[in-house]
């Protein structure tokens, strides 16, 4: 079938051309040409499909971007954001008027990572009421806290995320992680150590988390703890830590941790 479609034009049938390009993003992974064509087709034709199907089509494109990001191609973070933003503008991300709190968080964090602070701030405000009331307070406090964290307003960010209740496992993981990062930024070593130990206990006792997820967060805790005990004068140990982190790759918030190691290697104040 794929050989036939490669040789035959079906441009008048968007369902065929879109699913063919989706298929090829899995088969032909050495080029981005199919991804680029898929983006163009989604932009032109998703209005012809039911919202649930169009949402899935965008999800395939987003997952391609995620695979590239996980492979170290950071430019695809912008691709992921642009696809998410396009799906939002086409009203595909809301189901029966509700926006998932996890989609809300993913969009905010992606926007912040690509430097779209103003967009993130407006999105947090505009879509707060679209979150189910059960999750609304937690989602708003966490994401507003994340915005303040990225802006360097650590004290205010900490005040907000300390109001997040650990009722959702994904918000709990990311909230605990952000607390530790804030304590690190503020040189609050004792609270940071307490937060690290509490997080270790949480990971050990939680029976619903996969072992892979536990490895990611335990590595984050281990490496952050080691980094906090080193100074610029410990350059050989910092270089060793940098190498271990880069070789591992299985680290939550890998980019932040690598940045903090690099800062200590070049900044005498750290």
Short mmCIF file of N, CA, C and O in Angstrom, two decimals, residues 130-197:
data_model
loop_
_atom_site.label_atom_id
_atom_site.label_comp_id
_atom_site.label_asym_id
_atom_site.label_seq_id
_atom_site.Cartn_x
_atom_site.Cartn_y
_atom_site.Cartn_z
N UNK A 130 -11.52 27.08 31.83
CA UNK A 130 -11.83 25.90 31.02
C UNK A 130 -11.39 24.60 31.70
O UNK A 130 -11.71 23.51 31.21
N UNK A 131 -10.64 24.72 32.79
CA UNK A 131 -10.21 23.54 33.55
C UNK A 131 -11.34 23.09 34.46
O UNK A 131 -12.01 23.92 35.10
N UNK A 132 -11.58 21.81 34.51
CA UNK A 132 -12.58 21.26 35.42
C UNK A 132 -12.33 21.79 36.82
O UNK A 132 -11.19 21.85 37.29
N UNK A 133 -13.39 22.19 37.50
CA UNK A 133 -13.27 22.83 38.82
C UNK A 133 -12.48 21.97 39.80
O UNK A 133 -11.78 22.49 40.67
N UNK A 134 -12.56 20.66 39.65
CA UNK A 134 -11.85 19.74 40.54
C UNK A 134 -10.33 19.94 40.47
O UNK A 134 -9.62 19.77 41.47
N UNK A 135 -9.83 20.32 39.29
CA UNK A 135 -8.38 20.46 39.07
C UNK A 135 -7.94 21.92 38.96
O UNK A 135 -6.74 22.19 38.90
N UNK A 136 -8.89 22.85 38.91
CA UNK A 136 -8.59 24.23 38.50
C UNK A 136 -7.57 24.92 39.40
O UNK A 136 -6.60 25.51 38.91
N UNK A 137 -7.77 24.86 40.69
CA UNK A 137 -6.89 25.57 41.61
C UNK A 137 -5.46 25.05 41.53
O UNK A 137 -4.50 25.83 41.43
N UNK A 138 -5.31 23.74 41.54
CA UNK A 138 -3.98 23.15 41.43
C UNK A 138 -3.30 23.53 40.12
O UNK A 138 -2.12 23.91 40.10
N UNK A 139 -4.05 23.41 39.01
CA UNK A 139 -3.48 23.69 37.70
C UNK A 139 -3.04 25.15 37.60
O UNK A 139 -1.94 25.46 37.11
N UNK A 140 -3.89 26.06 38.10
CA UNK A 140 -3.54 27.48 38.02
C UNK A 140 -2.32 27.79 38.88
O UNK A 140 -1.38 28.46 38.42
N UNK A 141 -2.30 27.32 40.12
CA UNK A 141 -1.20 27.63 41.02
C UNK A 141 0.13 27.08 40.49
O UNK A 141 1.16 27.76 40.55
N UNK A 142 0.09 25.86 39.99
CA UNK A 142 1.33 25.28 39.48
C UNK A 142 1.84 26.06 38.25
O UNK A 142 3.01 26.42 38.18
N UNK A 143 0.95 26.30 37.30
CA UNK A 143 1.40 26.91 36.04
C UNK A 143 1.76 28.38 36.21
O UNK A 143 2.70 28.86 35.58
N UNK A 144 1.04 29.09 37.06
CA UNK A 144 1.43 30.47 37.36
C UNK A 144 2.76 30.47 38.10
O UNK A 144 3.62 31.33 37.85
N UNK A 145 2.95 29.48 38.96
CA UNK A 145 4.24 29.35 39.65
C UNK A 145 5.37 29.05 38.68
O UNK A 145 6.48 29.59 38.80
N UNK A 146 5.10 28.20 37.68
CA UNK A 146 6.10 27.89 36.67
C UNK A 146 6.50 29.13 35.88
O UNK A 146 7.68 29.36 35.59
N UNK A 147 5.51 29.95 35.54
CA UNK A 147 5.78 31.20 34.82
C UNK A 147 6.71 32.09 35.64
O UNK A 147 7.70 32.63 35.13
N UNK A 148 6.40 32.24 36.93
CA UNK A 148 7.23 33.07 37.80
C UNK A 148 8.63 32.48 37.96
O UNK A 148 9.63 33.21 38.03
N UNK A 149 8.72 31.16 38.02
CA UNK A 149 10.02 30.50 38.12
C UNK A 149 10.88 30.84 36.90
O UNK A 149 12.05 31.19 37.03
N UNK A 150 10.31 30.71 35.72
CA UNK A 150 11.06 31.00 34.50
C UNK A 150 11.46 32.47 34.42
O UNK A 150 12.46 32.80 33.80
N UNK A 151 10.68 33.33 35.06
CA UNK A 151 11.01 34.75 35.08
C UNK A 151 12.02 35.09 36.17
O UNK A 151 12.45 36.24 36.27
N UNK A 152 12.37 34.11 37.00
CA UNK A 152 13.34 34.35 38.06
C UNK A 152 12.74 34.90 39.33
O UNK A 152 13.48 35.32 40.24
N UNK A 153 11.41 34.89 39.45
CA UNK A 153 10.74 35.38 40.65
C UNK A 153 10.49 34.19 41.59
O UNK A 153 9.37 33.72 41.77
N UNK A 154 11.58 33.71 42.18
CA UNK A 154 11.55 32.41 42.86
C UNK A 154 10.71 32.41 44.13
O UNK A 154 10.00 31.44 44.40
N UNK A 155 10.80 33.46 44.91
CA UNK A 155 10.03 33.49 46.15
C UNK A 155 8.53 33.44 45.90
O UNK A 155 7.80 32.68 46.56
N UNK A 156 8.07 34.22 44.94
CA UNK A 156 6.64 34.24 44.61
C UNK A 156 6.22 32.91 43.97
O UNK A 156 5.11 32.41 44.22
N UNK A 157 7.11 32.33 43.17
CA UNK A 157 6.82 31.03 42.57
C UNK A 157 6.66 29.97 43.65
O UNK A 157 5.73 29.15 43.60
N UNK A 158 7.53 30.01 44.65
CA UNK A 158 7.46 29.02 45.73
C UNK A 158 6.17 29.16 46.51
O UNK A 158 5.55 28.17 46.89
N UNK A 159 5.74 30.40 46.74
CA UNK A 159 4.49 30.63 47.48
C UNK A 159 3.31 29.99 46.76
O UNK A 159 2.44 29.37 47.39
N UNK A 160 3.30 30.08 45.44
CA UNK A 160 2.19 29.52 44.67
C UNK A 160 2.24 28.00 44.61
O UNK A 160 1.23 27.33 44.83
N UNK A 161 3.40 27.44 44.32
CA UNK A 161 3.43 25.98 44.16
C UNK A 161 3.29 25.26 45.49
O UNK A 161 2.90 24.09 45.53
N UNK A 162 3.57 25.97 46.60
CA UNK A 162 3.33 25.36 47.91
C UNK A 162 1.84 25.19 48.19
O UNK A 162 1.46 24.50 49.15
N UNK A 163 1.00 25.82 47.36
CA UNK A 163 -0.45 25.67 47.51
C UNK A 163 -1.01 24.51 46.68
O UNK A 163 -2.19 24.20 46.78
N UNK A 164 -0.13 23.88 45.88
CA UNK A 164 -0.57 22.76 45.05
C UNK A 164 -0.73 21.52 45.92
O UNK A 164 0.18 21.13 46.65
N UNK A 165 -1.91 20.92 45.86
CA UNK A 165 -2.16 19.68 46.59
C UNK A 165 -1.74 18.49 45.74
O UNK A 165 -1.93 18.49 44.53
N UNK A 166 -1.17 17.47 46.38
CA UNK A 166 -0.62 16.33 45.65
C UNK A 166 -1.68 15.28 45.33
O UNK A 166 -1.53 14.10 45.61
N UNK A 167 -2.78 15.73 44.75
CA UNK A 167 -3.87 14.82 44.41
C UNK A 167 -3.68 14.19 43.04
O UNK A 167 -4.24 13.14 42.76
N UNK A 168 -2.89 14.81 42.18
CA UNK A 168 -2.59 14.28 40.86
C UNK A 168 -1.11 13.93 40.80
O UNK A 168 -0.26 14.75 41.14
N UNK A 169 -0.81 12.73 40.35
CA UNK A 169 0.57 12.25 40.43
C UNK A 169 1.54 13.07 39.58
O UNK A 169 2.67 13.32 39.97
N UNK A 170 1.08 13.52 38.40
CA UNK A 170 1.98 14.26 37.52
C UNK A 170 2.23 15.67 38.03
O UNK A 170 3.36 16.18 37.97
N UNK A 171 1.20 16.29 38.57
CA UNK A 171 1.41 17.60 39.19
C UNK A 171 2.26 17.46 40.45
O UNK A 171 3.08 18.32 40.76
N UNK A 172 2.09 16.36 41.17
CA UNK A 172 2.88 16.13 42.39
C UNK A 172 4.36 16.01 42.05
O UNK A 172 5.22 16.61 42.71
N UNK A 173 4.69 15.23 41.02
CA UNK A 173 6.09 15.04 40.63
C UNK A 173 6.72 16.37 40.20
O UNK A 173 7.82 16.71 40.63
N UNK A 174 6.02 17.11 39.37
CA UNK A 174 6.59 18.35 38.85
C UNK A 174 6.64 19.45 39.90
O UNK A 174 7.55 20.29 39.89
N UNK A 175 5.68 19.45 40.81
CA UNK A 175 5.70 20.44 41.89
C UNK A 175 6.88 20.20 42.82
O UNK A 175 7.61 21.12 43.20
N UNK A 176 7.10 18.95 43.20
CA UNK A 176 8.23 18.62 44.07
C UNK A 176 9.55 18.96 43.39
O UNK A 176 10.47 19.48 44.02
N UNK A 177 9.63 18.68 42.10
CA UNK A 177 10.84 18.99 41.34
C UNK A 177 11.09 20.50 41.32
O UNK A 177 12.22 20.96 41.54
N UNK A 178 10.04 21.27 41.07
CA UNK A 178 10.21 22.73 41.02
C UNK A 178 10.59 23.30 42.38
O UNK A 178 11.39 24.24 42.47
N UNK A 179 10.05 22.76 43.45
CA UNK A 179 10.43 23.21 44.79
C UNK A 179 11.93 23.08 45.00
O UNK A 179 12.60 24.01 45.48
N UNK A 180 12.47 21.94 44.63
CA UNK A 180 13.90 21.70 44.80
C UNK A 180 14.72 22.66 43.95
O UNK A 180 15.73 23.21 44.39
N UNK A 181 14.27 22.89 42.72
CA UNK A 181 14.97 23.83 41.84
C UNK A 181 14.94 25.24 42.41
O UNK A 181 15.94 25.98 42.32
N UNK A 182 13.83 25.64 43.00
CA UNK A 182 13.73 26.97 43.60
C UNK A 182 14.67 27.09 44.79
O UNK A 182 15.40 28.09 44.94
N UNK A 183 14.67 26.08 45.66
CA UNK A 183 15.59 26.11 46.81
C UNK A 183 17.04 26.20 46.34
O UNK A 183 17.86 26.91 46.94
N UNK A 184 17.35 25.50 45.26
CA UNK A 184 18.70 25.56 44.71
C UNK A 184 19.02 26.98 44.24
O UNK A 184 20.08 27.53 44.54
N UNK A 185 18.09 27.59 43.51
CA UNK A 185 18.32 28.95 43.00
C UNK A 185 18.48 29.96 44.14
O UNK A 185 19.22 30.93 44.01
N UNK A 186 17.79 29.71 45.24
CA UNK A 186 17.83 30.64 46.38
C UNK A 186 18.94 30.31 47.38
O UNK A 186 19.07 30.99 48.40
N UNK A 187 19.75 29.28 47.07
CA UNK A 187 20.80 28.83 48.00
C UNK A 187 20.23 28.44 49.35
O UNK A 187 20.88 28.60 50.39
N UNK A 188 19.03 27.90 49.34
CA UNK A 188 18.38 27.44 50.58
C UNK A 188 18.66 25.94 50.73
O UNK A 188 17.85 25.08 50.41
N UNK A 189 19.87 25.64 51.24
CA UNK A 189 20.34 24.26 51.20
C UNK A 189 19.60 23.33 52.16
O UNK A 189 19.31 22.18 51.82
N UNK A 190 19.31 23.79 53.36
CA UNK A 190 18.61 22.93 54.32
C UNK A 190 17.20 22.56 53.85
O UNK A 190 16.84 21.37 53.86
N UNK A 191 16.38 23.54 53.43
CA UNK A 191 15.07 23.17 52.89
C UNK A 191 15.18 22.27 51.65
O UNK A 191 14.35 21.39 51.45
N UNK A 192 16.22 22.50 50.84
CA UNK A 192 16.40 21.68 49.66
C UNK A 192 16.68 20.23 50.04
O UNK A 192 16.11 19.30 49.46
N UNK A 193 17.54 20.04 51.02
CA UNK A 193 17.85 18.67 51.47
C UNK A 193 16.60 17.99 52.02
O UNK A 193 16.36 16.81 51.77
N UNK A 194 15.81 18.73 52.78
CA UNK A 194 14.57 18.16 53.33
C UNK A 194 13.61 17.77 52.22
O UNK A 194 12.98 16.70 52.27
N UNK A 195 13.51 18.64 51.19
CA UNK A 195 12.63 18.36 50.06
C UNK A 195 13.12 17.14 49.27
O UNK A 195 12.31 16.33 48.81
N UNK A 196 14.44 17.00 49.13
CA UNK A 196 15.00 15.85 48.42
C UNK A 196 14.67 14.56 49.16
O UNK A 196 14.24 13.57 48.55
N UNK A 197 14.87 14.56 50.47
CA UNK A 197 14.60 13.35 51.25
C UNK A 197 13.12 12.98 51.22
O UNK A 197 12.76 11.80 51.11
#
